[in-house]
Each structure stands twice: as C-alpha cells, then as structure tokens.
Short mmCIF file of C-alpha atoms in Angstrom, two decimals:
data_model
loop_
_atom_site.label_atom_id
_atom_site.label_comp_id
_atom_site.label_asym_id
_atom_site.label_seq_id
_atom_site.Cartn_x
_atom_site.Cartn_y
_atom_site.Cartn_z
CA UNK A 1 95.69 105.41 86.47
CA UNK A 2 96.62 108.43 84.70
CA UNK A 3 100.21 109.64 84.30
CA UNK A 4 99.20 112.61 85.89
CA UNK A 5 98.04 111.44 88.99
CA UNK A 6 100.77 108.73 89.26
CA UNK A 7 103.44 111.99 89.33
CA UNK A 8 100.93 114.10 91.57
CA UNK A 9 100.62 111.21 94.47
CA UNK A 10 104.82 111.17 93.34
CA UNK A 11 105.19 114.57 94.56
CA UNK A 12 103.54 114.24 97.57
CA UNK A 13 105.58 110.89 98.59
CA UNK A 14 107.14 113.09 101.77
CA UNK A 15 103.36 113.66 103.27
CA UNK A 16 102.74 109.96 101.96
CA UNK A 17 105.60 108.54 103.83
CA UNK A 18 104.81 110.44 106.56
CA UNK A 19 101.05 109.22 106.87
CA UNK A 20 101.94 105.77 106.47
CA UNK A 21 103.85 105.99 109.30
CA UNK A 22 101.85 107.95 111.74
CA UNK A 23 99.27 105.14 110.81
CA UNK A 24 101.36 102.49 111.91
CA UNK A 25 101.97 104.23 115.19
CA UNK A 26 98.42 104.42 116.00
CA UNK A 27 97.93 100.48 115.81
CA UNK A 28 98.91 98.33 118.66
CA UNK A 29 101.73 96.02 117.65
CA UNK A 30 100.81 92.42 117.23
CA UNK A 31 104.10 90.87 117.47
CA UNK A 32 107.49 92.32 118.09
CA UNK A 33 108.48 92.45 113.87
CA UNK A 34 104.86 94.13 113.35
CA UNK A 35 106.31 97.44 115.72
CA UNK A 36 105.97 100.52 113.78
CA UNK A 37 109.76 101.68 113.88
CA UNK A 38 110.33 98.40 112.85
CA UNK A 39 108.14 98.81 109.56
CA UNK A 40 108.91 102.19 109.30
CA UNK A 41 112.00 101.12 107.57
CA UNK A 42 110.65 99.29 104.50
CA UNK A 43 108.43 102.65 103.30
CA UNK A 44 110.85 103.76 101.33
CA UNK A 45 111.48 100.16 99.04
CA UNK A 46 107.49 99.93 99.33
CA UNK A 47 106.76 103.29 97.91
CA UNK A 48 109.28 102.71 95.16
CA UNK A 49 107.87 99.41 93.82
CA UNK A 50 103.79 100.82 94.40
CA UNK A 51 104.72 103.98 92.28
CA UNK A 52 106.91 101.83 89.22
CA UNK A 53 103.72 99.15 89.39
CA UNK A 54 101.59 102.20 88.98
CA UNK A 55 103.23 103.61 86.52
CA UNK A 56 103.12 100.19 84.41
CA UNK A 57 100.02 100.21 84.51
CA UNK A 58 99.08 103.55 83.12
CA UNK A 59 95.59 103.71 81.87
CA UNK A 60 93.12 105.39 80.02
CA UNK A 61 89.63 103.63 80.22
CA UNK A 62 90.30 100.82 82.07
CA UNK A 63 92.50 99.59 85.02
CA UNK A 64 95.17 97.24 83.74
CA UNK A 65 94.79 94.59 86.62
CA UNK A 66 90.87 94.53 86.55
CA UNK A 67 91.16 90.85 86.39
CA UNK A 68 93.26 90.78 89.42
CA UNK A 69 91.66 89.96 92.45
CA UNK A 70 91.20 92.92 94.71
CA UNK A 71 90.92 90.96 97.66
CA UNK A 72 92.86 91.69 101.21
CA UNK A 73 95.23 89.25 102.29
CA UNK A 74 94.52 86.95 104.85
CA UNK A 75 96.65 85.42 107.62
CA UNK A 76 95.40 82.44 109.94
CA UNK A 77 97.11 83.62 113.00
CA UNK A 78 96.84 87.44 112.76
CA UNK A 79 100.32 87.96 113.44
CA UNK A 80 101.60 89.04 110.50
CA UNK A 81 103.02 92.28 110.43
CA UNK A 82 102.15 92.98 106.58
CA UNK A 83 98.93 93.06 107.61
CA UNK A 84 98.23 96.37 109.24
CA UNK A 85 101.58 97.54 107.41
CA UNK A 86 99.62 97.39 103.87
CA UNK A 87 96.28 98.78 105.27
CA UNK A 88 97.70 101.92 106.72
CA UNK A 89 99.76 102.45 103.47
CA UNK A 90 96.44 101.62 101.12
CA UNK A 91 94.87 104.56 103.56
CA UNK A 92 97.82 106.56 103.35
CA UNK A 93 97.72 106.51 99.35
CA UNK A 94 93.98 106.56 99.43
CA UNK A 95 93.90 109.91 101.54
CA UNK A 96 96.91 111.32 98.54
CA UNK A 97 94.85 110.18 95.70
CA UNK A 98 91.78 111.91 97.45
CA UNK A 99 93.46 115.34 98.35
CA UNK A 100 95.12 115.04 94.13
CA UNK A 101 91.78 114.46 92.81
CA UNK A 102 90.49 117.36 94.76
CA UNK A 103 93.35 120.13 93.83
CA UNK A 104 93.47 118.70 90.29
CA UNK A 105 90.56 119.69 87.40
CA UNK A 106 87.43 117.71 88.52
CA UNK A 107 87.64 114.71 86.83
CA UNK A 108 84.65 112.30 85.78
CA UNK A 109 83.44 109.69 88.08
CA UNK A 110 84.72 106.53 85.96
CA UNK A 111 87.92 108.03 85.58
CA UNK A 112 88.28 109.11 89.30
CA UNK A 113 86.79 105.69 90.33
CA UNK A 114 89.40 104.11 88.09
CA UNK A 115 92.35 105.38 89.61
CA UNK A 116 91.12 104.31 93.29
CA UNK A 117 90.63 100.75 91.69
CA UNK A 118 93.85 100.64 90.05
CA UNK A 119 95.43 102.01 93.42
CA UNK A 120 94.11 98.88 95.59
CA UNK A 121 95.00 96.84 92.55
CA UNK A 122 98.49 97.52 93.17
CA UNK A 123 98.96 97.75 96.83
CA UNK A 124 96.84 94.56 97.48
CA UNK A 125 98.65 92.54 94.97
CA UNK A 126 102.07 93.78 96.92
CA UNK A 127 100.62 93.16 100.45
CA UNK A 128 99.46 89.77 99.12
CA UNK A 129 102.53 88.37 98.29
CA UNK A 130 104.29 89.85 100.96
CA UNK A 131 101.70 88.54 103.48
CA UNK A 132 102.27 85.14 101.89
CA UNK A 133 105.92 84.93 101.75
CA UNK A 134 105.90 85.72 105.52
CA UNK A 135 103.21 82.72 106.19
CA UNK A 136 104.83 80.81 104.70
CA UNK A 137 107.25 80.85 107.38
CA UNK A 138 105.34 81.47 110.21
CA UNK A 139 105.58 79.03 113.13
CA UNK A 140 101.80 79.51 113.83
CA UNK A 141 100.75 78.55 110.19
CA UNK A 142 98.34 75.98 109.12
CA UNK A 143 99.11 72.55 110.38
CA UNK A 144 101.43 73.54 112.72
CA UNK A 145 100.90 73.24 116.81
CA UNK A 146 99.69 76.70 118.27
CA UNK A 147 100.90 75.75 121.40
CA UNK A 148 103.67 73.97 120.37
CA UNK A 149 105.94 76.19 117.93
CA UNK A 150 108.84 73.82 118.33
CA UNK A 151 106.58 70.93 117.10
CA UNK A 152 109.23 68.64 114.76
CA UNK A 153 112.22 70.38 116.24
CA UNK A 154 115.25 68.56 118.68
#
C-alpha cells in the first residue's frame, strides 16, 4: 500500500475507531468476552499494530504479503470473539480505504486493487493468529467434550 494512503486511513483513525465499534454493536454477542464494550477496548492496540504492519509493508507494484494466505480464520465452535471483532474492523478499514481512494486523485485499478489486497493481508493475518491463540484455549475446541467442558478436570 502506498505511504499515502497508509497516513490518509491514519488520519481518519477517530471515524475508523468509531466504525469499528458501531459494527460490533450491531452483532449479537456470541459469548459473554465477544460483547462489544468488551472488545471495544482492544481498538486502540489493534489499530496501532494494523497501521505499523501496513506501513512495513509499503508498496509500489506489488503487495508485500501476496504469498500470504488471505484466508478468514476459522473457529470450530463459533464462539470466538475475534471472529466478528476482525470482520467489523476489516469493514471498518475497508469503508476508510474506500472513502480515501475516492477524495484522493483517481488512482489506477491495480494500484487501488492493491491496497484493498494488502489491507486484508494485514488484518487477516492479525485476526488469524489472534483467533488461534484464543482456540487454543477454548474449552469447546477440537477433541474436547461439548457437553462436558470440565472433561479431565477434579
């Protein structure tokens, strides 16, 4: 993604912020950690580490993480709260990126293209990992008893 737009969807972090979290007030809560004023409090850390990963991977021709799988995370259960967290921020910063592009001098349709691909890049690589870390604890994870969450305890 270019500089440029990386300091444009910067700029507009307030509005950002602020979509991201209307977003996560519209879905219905899946679990009680998955509540939007719950969530609402890592925006801030999440924003931070999306824009410095964008930022690394400023590019001209070609997005830096093209390799990278651009796959959603998946959860078994459905109940993690990462899940719905990182798709109403990827929409949030989709909408931004939209509204830049728009303001901005009309750019090409590779480059504009580009910069949408290198945005999922980013925020699915951070949604994946944090999707995984919490499944990795999650009572309701493979091999473990649905009904049972207390399987192995006592």
């Amino acid at each position: 993604m270019h500089e440029s737009l990386v300091e444009a969807l910067h700029e507009r972090r307030p509005a950002i912020k602020s979509r991201w979290s209307d977003l996560l007030h519209i879905e219905r809560a899946a679990t009680p950690l998955a509540h939007p004023d719950t969530l609402v409090h890592l925006l801030d850390e999440t924003l931070d580490n999306i824009f410095e990963a964008l930022r690394g991977h400023l590019v001209d021709d070609e997005p830096a993480s093209l390799s990278a799988p651009a796959a959603r995370p998946f959860c078994e259960c459905g109940r993690n709260p990462f899940l719905h967290y990182y798709m109403a921020g990827e929409r949030a910063l989709l909408e931004a990126l939209i509204l830049t592009q728009a303001e901005t001098r009309p750019c090409d349709a590779p480059t504009r293209d580009l910069a949408v691909l290198d945005l999922y890049l980013v925020v699915r690589r951070f949604a994946r990992g944090d999707v995984s870390v919490f499944c990795s604890v999650c009572q309701y994870g493979a091999g473990r008893d649905a009904e049972s969450p207390l399987v192995g305890a006592g």
